[in-house]
PDB file of C-alpha atoms and ligand atoms in Angstrom:
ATOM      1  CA  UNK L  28       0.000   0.000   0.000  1.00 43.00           C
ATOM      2  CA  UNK L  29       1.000   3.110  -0.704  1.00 46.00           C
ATOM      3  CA  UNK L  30       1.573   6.097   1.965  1.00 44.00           C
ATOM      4  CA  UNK L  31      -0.205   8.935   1.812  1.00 43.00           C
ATOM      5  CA  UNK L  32       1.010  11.519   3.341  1.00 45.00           C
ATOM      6  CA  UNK L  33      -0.989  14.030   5.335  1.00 46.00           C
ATOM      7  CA  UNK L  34       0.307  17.791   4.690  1.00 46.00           C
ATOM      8  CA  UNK L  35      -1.708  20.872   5.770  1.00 48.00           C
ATOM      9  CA  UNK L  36      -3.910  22.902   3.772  1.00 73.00           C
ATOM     10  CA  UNK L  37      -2.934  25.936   5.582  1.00 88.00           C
ATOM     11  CA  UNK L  38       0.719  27.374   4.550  1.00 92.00           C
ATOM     12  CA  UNK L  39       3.455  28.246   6.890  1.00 94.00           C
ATOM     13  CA  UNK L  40       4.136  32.341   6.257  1.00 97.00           C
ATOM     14  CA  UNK L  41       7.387  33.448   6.679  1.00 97.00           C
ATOM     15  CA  UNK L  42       7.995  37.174   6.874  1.00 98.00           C
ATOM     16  CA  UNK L  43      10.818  39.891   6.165  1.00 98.00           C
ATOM     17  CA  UNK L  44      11.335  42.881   5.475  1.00 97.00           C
ATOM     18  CA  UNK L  45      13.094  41.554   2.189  1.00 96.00           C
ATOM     19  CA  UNK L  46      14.726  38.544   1.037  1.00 95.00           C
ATOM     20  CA  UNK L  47      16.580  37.872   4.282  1.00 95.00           C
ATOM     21  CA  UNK L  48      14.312  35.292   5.755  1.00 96.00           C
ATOM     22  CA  UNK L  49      14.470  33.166   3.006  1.00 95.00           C
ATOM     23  CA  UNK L  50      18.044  31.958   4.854  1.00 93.00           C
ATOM     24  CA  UNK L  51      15.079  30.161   7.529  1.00 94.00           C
ATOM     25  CA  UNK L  52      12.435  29.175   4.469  1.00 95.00           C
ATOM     26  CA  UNK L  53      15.737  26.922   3.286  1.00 92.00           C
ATOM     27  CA  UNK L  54      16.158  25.557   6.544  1.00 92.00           C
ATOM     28  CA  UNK L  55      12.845  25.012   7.217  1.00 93.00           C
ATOM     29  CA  UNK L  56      12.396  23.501   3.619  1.00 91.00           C
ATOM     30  CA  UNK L  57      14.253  20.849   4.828  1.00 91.00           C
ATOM     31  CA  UNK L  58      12.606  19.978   8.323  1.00 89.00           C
ATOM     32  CA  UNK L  59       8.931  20.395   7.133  1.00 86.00           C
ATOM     33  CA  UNK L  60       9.144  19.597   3.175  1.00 87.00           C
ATOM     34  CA  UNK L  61       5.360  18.502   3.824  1.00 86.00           C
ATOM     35  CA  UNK L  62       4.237  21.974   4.398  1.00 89.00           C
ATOM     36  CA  UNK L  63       3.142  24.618   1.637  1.00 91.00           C
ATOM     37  CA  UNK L  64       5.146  28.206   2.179  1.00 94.00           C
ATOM     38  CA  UNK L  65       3.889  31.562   1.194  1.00 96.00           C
ATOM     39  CA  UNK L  66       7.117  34.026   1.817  1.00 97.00           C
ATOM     40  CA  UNK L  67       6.195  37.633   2.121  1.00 98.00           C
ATOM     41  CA  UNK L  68       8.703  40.490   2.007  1.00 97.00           C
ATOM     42  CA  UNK L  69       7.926  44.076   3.239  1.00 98.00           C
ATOM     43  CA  UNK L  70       9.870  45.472   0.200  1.00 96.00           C
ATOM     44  CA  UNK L  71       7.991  48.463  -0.073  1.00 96.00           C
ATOM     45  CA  UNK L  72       9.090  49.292   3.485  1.00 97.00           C
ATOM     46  CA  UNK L  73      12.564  48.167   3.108  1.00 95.00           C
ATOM     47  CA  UNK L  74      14.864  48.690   5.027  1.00 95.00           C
ATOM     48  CA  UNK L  75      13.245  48.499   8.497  1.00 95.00           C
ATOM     49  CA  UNK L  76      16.610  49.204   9.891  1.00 87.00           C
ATOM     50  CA  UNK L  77      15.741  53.188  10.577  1.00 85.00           C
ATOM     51  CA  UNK L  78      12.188  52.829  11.159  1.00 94.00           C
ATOM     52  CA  UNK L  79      10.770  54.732  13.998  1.00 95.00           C
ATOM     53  CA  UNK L  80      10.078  52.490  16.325  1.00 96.00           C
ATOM     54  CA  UNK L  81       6.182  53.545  16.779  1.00 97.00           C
ATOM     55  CA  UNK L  82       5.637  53.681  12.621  1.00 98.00           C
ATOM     56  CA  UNK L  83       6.826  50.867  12.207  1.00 98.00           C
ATOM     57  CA  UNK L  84       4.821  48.850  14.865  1.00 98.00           C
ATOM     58  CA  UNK L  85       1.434  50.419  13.549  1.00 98.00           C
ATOM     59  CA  UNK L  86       2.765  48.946  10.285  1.00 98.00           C
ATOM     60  CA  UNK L  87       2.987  45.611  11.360  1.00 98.00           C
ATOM     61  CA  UNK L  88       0.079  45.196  12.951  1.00 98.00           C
ATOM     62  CA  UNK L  89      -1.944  46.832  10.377  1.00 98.00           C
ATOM     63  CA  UNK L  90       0.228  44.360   7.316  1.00 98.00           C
ATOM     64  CA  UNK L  91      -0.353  41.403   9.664  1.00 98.00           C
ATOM     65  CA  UNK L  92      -4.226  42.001   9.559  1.00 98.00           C
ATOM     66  CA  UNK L  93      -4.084  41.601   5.910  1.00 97.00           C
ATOM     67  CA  UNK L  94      -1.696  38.963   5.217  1.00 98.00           C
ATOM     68  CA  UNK L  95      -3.727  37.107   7.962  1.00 97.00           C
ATOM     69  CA  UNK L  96      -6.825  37.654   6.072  1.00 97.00           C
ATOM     70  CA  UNK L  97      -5.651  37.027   2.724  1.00 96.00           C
ATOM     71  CA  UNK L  98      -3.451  34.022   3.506  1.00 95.00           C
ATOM     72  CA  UNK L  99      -5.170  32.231   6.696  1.00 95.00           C
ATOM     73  CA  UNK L 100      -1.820  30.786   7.716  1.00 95.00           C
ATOM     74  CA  UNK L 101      -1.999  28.335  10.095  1.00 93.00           C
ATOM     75  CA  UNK L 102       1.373  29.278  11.447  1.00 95.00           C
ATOM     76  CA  UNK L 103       3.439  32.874  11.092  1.00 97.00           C
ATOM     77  CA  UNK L 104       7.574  32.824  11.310  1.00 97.00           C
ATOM     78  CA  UNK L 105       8.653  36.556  11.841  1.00 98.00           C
ATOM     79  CA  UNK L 106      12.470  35.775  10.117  1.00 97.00           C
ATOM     80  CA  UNK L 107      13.245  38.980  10.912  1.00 97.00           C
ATOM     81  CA  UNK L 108      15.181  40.476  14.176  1.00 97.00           C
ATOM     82  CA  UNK L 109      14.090  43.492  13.397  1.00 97.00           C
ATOM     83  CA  UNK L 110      10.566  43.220  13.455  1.00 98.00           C
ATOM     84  CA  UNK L 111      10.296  40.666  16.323  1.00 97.00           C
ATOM     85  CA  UNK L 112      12.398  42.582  18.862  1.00 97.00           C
ATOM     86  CA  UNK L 113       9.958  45.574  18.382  1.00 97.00           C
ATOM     87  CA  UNK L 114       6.388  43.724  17.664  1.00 97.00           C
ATOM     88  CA  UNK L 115       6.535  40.015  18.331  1.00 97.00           C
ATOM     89  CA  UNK L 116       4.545  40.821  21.795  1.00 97.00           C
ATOM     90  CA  UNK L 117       2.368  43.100  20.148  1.00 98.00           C
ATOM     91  CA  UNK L 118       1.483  40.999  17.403  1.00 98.00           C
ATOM     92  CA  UNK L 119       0.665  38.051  19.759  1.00 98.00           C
ATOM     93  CA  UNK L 120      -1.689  40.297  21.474  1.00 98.00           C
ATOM     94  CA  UNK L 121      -3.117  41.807  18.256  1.00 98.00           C
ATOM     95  CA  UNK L 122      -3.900  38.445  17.251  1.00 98.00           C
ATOM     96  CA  UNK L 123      -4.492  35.802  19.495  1.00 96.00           C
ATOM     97  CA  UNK L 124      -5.164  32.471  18.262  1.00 91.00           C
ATOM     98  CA  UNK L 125      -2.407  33.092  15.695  1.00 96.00           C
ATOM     99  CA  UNK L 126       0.630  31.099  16.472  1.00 96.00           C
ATOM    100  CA  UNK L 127       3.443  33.416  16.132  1.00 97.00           C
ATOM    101  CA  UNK L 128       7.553  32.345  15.704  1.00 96.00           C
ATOM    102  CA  UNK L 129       9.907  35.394  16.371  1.00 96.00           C
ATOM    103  CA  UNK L 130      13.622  35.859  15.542  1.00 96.00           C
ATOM    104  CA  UNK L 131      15.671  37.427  18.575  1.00 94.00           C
ATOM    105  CA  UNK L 132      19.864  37.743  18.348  1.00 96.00           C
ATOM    106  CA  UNK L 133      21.349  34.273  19.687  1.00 96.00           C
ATOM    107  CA  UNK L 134      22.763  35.952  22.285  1.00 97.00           C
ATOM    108  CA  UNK L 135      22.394  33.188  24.801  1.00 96.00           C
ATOM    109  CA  UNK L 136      24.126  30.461  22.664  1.00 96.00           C
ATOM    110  CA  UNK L 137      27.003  33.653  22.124  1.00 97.00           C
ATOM    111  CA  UNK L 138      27.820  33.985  25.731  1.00 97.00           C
ATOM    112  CA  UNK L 139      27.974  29.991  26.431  1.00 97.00           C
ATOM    113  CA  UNK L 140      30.507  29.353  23.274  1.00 97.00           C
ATOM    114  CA  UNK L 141      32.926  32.130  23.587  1.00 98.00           C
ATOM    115  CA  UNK L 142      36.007  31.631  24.873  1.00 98.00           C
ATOM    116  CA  UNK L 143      37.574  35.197  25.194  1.00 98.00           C
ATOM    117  CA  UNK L 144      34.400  36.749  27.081  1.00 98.00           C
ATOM    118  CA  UNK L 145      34.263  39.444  23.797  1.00 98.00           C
ATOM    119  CA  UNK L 146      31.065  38.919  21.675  1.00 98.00           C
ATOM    120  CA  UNK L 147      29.294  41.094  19.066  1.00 98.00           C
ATOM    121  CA  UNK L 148      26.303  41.326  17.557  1.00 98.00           C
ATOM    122  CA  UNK L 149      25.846  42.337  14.339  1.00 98.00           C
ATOM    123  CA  UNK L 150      22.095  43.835  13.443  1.00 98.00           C
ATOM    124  CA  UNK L 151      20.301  46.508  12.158  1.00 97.00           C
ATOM    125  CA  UNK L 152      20.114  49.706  13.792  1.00 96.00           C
ATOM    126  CA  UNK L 153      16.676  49.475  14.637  1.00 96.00           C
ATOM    127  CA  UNK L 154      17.372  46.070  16.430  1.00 97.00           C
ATOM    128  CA  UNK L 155      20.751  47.261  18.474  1.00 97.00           C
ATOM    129  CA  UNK L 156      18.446  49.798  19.863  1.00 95.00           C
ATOM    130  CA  UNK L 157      15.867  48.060  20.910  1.00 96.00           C
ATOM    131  CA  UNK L 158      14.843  47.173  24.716  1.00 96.00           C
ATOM    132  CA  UNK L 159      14.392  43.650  23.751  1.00 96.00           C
ATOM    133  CA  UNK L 160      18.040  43.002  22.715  1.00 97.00           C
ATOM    134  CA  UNK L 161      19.404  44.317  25.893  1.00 97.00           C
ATOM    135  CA  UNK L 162      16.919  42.519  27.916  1.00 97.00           C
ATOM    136  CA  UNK L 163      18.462  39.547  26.237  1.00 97.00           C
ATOM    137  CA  UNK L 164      21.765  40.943  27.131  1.00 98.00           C
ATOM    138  CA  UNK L 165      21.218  41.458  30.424  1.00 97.00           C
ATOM    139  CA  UNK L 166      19.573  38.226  30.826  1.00 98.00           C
ATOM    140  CA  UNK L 167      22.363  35.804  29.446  1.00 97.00           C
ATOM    141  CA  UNK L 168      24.746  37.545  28.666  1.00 97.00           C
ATOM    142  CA  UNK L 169      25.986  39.496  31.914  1.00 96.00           C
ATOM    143  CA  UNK L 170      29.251  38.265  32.593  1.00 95.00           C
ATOM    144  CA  UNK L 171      30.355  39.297  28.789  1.00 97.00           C
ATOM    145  CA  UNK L 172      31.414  42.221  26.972  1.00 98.00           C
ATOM    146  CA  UNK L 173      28.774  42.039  24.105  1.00 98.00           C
ATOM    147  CA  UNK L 174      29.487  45.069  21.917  1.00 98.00           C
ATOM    148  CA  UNK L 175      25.957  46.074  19.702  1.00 98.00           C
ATOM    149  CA  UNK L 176      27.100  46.740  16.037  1.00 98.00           C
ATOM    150  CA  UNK L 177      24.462  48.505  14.341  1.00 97.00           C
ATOM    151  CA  UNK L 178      24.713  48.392  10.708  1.00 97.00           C
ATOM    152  CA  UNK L 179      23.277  50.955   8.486  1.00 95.00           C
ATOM    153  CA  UNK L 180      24.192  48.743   4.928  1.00 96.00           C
ATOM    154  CA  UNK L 181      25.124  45.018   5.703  1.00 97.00           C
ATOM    155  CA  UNK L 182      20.824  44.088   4.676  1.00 97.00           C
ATOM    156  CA  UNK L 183      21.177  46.049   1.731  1.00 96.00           C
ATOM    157  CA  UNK L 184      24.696  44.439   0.566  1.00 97.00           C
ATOM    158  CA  UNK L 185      23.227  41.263   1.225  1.00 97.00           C
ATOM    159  CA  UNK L 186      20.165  41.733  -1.296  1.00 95.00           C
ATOM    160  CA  UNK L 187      22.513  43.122  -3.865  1.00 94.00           C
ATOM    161  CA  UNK L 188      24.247  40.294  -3.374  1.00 95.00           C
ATOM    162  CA  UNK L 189      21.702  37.852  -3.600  1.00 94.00           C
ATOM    163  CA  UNK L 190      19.907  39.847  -6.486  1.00 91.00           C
ATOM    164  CA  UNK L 191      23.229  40.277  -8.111  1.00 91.00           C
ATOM    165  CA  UNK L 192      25.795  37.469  -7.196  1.00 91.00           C
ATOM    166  CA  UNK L 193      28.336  40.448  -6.526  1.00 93.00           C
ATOM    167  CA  UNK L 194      28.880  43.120  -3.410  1.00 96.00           C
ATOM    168  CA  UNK L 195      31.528  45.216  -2.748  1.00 97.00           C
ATOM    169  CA  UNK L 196      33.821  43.529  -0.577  1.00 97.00           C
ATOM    170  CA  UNK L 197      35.066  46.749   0.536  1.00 98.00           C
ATOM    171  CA  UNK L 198      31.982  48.197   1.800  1.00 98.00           C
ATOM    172  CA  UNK L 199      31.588  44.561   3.456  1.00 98.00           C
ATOM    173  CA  UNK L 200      34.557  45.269   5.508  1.00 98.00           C
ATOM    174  CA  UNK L 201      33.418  48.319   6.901  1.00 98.00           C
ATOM    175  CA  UNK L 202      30.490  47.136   7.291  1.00 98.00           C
ATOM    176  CA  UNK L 203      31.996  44.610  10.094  1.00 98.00           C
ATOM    177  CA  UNK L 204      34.993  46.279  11.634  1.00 98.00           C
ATOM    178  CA  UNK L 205      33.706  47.452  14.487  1.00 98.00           C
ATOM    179  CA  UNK L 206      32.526  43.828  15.663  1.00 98.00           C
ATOM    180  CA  UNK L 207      36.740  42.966  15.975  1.00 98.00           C
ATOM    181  CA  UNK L 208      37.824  44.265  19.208  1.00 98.00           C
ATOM    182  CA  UNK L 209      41.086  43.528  21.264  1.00 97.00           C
ATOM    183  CA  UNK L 210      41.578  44.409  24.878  1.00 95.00           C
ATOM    184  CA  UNK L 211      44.580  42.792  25.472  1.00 94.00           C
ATOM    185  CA  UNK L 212      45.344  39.723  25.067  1.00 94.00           C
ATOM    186  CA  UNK L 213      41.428  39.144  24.867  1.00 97.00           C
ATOM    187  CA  UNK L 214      39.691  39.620  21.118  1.00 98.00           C
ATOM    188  CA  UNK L 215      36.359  39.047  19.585  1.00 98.00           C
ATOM    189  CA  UNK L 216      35.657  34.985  19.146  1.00 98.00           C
ATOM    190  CA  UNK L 217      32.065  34.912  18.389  1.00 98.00           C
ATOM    191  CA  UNK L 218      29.815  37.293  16.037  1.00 98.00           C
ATOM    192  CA  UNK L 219      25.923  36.920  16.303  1.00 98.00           C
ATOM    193  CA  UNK L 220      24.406  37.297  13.087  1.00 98.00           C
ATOM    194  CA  UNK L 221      20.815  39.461  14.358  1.00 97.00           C
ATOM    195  CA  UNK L 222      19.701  39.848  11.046  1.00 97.00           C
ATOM    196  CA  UNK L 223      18.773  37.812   8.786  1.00 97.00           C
ATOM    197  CA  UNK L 224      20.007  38.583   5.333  1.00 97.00           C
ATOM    198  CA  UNK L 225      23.456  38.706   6.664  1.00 97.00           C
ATOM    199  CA  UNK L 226      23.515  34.707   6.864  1.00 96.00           C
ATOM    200  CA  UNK L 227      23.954  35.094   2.841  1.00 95.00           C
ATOM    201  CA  UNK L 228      26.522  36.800   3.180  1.00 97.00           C
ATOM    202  CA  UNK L 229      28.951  34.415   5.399  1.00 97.00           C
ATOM    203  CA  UNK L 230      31.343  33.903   3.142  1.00 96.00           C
ATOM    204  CA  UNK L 231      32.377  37.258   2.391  1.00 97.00           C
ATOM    205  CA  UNK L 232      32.476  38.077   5.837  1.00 98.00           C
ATOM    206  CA  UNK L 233      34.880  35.257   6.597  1.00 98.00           C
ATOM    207  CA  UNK L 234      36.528  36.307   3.776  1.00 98.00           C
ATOM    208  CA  UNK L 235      36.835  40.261   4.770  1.00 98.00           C
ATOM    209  CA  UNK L 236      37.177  39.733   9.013  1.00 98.00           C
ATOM    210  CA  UNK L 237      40.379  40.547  10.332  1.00 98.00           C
ATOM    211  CA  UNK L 238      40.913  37.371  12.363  1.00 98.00           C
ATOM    212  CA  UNK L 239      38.364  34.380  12.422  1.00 98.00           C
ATOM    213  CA  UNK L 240      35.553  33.893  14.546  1.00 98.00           C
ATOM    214  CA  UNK L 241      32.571  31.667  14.744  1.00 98.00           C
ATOM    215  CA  UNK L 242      29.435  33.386  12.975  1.00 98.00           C
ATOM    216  CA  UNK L 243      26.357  32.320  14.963  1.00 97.00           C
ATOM    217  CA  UNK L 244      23.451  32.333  12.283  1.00 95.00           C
ATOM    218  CA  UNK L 245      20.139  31.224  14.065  1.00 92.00           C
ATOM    219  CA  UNK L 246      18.385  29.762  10.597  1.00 93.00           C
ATOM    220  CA  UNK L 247      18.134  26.806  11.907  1.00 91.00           C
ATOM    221  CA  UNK L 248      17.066  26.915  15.519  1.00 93.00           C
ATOM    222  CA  UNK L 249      14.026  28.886  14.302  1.00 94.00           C
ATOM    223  CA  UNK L 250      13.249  26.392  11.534  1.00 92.00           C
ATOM    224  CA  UNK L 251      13.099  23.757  14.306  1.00 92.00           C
ATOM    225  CA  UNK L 252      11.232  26.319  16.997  1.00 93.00           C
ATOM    226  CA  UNK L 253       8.481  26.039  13.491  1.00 91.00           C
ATOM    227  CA  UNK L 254       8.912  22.553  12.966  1.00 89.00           C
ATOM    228  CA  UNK L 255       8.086  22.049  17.272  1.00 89.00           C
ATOM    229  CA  UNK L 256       4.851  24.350  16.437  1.00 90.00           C
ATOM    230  CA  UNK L 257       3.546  22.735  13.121  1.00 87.00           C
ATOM    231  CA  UNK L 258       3.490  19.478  14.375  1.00 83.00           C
ATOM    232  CA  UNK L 259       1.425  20.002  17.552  1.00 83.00           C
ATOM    233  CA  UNK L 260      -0.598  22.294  15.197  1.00 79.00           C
ATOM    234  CA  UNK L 261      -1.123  19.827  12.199  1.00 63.00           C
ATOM    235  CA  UNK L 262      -4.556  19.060  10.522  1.00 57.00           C
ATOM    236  CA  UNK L 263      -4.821  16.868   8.153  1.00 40.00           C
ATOM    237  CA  UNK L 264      -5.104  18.277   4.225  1.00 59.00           C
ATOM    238  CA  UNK L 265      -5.311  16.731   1.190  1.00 60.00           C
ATOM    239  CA  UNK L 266      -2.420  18.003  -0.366  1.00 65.00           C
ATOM    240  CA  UNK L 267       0.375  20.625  -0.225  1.00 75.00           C
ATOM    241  CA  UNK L 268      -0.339  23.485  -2.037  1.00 81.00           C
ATOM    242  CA  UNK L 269       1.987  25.503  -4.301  1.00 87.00           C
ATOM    243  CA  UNK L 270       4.852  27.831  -2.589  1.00 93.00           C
ATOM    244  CA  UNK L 271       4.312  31.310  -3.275  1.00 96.00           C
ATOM    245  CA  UNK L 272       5.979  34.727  -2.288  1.00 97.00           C
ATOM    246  CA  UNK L 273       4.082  37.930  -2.194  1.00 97.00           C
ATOM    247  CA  UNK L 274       5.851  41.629  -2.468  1.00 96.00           C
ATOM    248  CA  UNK L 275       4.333  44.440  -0.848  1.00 97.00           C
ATOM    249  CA  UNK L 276       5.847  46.559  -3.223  1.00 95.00           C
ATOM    250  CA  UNK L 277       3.330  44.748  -5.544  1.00 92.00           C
ATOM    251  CA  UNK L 278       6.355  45.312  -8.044  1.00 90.00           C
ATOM    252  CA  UNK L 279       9.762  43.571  -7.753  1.00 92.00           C
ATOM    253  CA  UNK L 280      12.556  44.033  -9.962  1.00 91.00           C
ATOM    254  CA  UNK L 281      13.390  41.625 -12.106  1.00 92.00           C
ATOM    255  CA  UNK L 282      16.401  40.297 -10.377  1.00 92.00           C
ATOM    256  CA  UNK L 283      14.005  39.491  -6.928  1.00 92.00           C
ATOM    257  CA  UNK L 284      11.178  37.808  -9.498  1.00 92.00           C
ATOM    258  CA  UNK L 285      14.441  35.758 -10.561  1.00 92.00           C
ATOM    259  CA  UNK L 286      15.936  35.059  -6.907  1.00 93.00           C
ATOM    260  CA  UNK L 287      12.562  34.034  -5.979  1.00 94.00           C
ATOM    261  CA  UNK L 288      11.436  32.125  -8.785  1.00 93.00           C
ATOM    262  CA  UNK L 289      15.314  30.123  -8.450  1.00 93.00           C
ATOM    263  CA  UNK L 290      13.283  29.439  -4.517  1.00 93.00           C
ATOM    264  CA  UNK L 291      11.118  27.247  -5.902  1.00 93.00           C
ATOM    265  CA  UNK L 292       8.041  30.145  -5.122  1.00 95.00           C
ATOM    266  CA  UNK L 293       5.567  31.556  -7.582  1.00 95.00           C
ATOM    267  CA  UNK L 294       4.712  35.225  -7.497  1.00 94.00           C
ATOM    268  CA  UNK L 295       1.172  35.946  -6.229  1.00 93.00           C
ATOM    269  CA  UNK L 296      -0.678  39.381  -6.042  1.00 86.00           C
ATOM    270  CA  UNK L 297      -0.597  41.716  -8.796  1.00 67.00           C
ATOM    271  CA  UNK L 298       2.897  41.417  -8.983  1.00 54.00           C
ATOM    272  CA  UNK L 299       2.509  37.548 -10.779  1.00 56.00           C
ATOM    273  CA  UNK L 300       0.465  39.709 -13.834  1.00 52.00           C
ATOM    274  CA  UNK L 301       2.970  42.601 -13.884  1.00 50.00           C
TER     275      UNK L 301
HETATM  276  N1  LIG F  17      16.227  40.877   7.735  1.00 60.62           N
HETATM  277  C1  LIG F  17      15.884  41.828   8.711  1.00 60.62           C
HETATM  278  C2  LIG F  17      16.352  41.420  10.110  1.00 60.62           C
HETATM  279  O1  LIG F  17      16.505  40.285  10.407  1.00 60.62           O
HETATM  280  C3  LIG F  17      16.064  43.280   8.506  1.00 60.62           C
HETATM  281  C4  LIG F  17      16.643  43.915   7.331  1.00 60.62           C
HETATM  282  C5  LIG F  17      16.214  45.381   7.208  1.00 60.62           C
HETATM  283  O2  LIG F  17      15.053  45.605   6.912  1.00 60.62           O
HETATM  284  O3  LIG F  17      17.042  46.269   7.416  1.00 60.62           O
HETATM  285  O4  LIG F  17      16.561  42.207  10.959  1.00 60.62           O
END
């Protein structure tokens, strides 16, 4: 006899402000192939980085009441530290009965691997300022020196680079310098990637760091904090449905209809007729 298997009818959505959370979707590709994905990127709103903090909450809540509507997802992943460290709670209470996965900076797994005591964590601006992120600091990571790198270009390098299979290594560089410090005989071991284009980017930032260090990309621990949710969520459907990605922009360039096409995920919203 053959299995059948039992997906849901009801995607997974994963959210960004661009094409940074699809470093999770691959992850979580591979954990819950079963599922059916519908990535949406905030790209008319991109880069959340320099958001005020209260514009871009009303945002999100306001977005989430129509991507709830529209796509009825039985489960939301926010792959974005951005907008989890400033709405995650908010959204929760916006929409209970929604189950909600947020992205936070892996500060806790930092401060139990390094060595020297010197961590850094690379994010946006928006998500170095935020209470949340020194909450977290506070929490697990007192007996460290965590330096907060707040980068104004790193997301945008790391579309370009996605879009374009070419960044300026240059601009990379300075980009990351001020994550390397030395006191001492002490320096930097560990680098928390809080964002999550920048996991696209690994290789050019081992390739442009002044000395190496382990780059702590949380991908995967928040494909499996989805895959623990789905399954005590599941209900039975009779087959997965096709993966799609929706712009807000209702207009992506060619190069993004390309990058996500090469995903595996078909346009919806006016932008598929465009
Ligand atoms: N990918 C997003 C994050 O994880 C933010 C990128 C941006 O909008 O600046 O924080």
């Amino acid at each position: 006899m053959i299995a059948v298997p039992s997906p849901l009818v009801r995607p997974i959505l994963f959210f960004d402000s661009g094409i940074g959370g699809l470093s999770v979707v691959k992850e979580a590709r591979i954990l819950l192939p079963e599922h059916s994905y519908v990535y949406v990127a905030d790209d008319a709103a991109f880069p959340y980085g320099a958001w005020e903090e209260g514009a871009l909450r009303t945002r999100l809540i306001s977005l989430f009441g129509d991507l709830i509507a529209r796509f009825s997802p039985s489960l939301i992943v926010i792959a974005c530290n951005t907008a989890s460290t400033l709405a995650i709670g908010d959204l929760r209470n916006a929409f209970p009965g929604q189950p909600f996965v947020g992205t936070v900076p892996a500060v806790k797994p930092a401060a139990e691997r390094t060595c020297s005591g010197l961590v850094s964590v690379l994010a946006t601006p928006g998500t170095v300022k935020r209470q949340y992120t020194r909450d977290l600091i506070d929490t697990y990571a007192a007996k460290c020196d965590v330096r907060l790198v707040g980068s104004e270009n790193l997301a945008r390098l790391a579309e370009q680079y996605m879009r374009e299979g070419f960044v300026d290594e240059d601009a990379v560089r300075a980009e990351i310098a001020p994550c390397f410090v030395e006191e001492g005989r002490r320096r930097t071991d560990i680098v928390v990637l809080a964002c999550t284009h920048y996991p696209f980017l690994v290789n050019r930032l081992r390739k442009t760091a002044p000395w190496p260090v382990d780059w702590i990309d949380t991908s995967e621990a928040i494909a499996r904090r989805a895959l623990t949710l789905a399954e005590s969520l599941s209900a039975p459907g009779p087959r997965k449905a096709p993966d799609v990605a929706y712009f807000t922009s209702r207009k992506p360039p060619a190069s993004l209809r390309r990058l996500v096409s090469g995903f595996g995920l078909a346009l919806v919203g006016e932008a598929a007729t465009a």
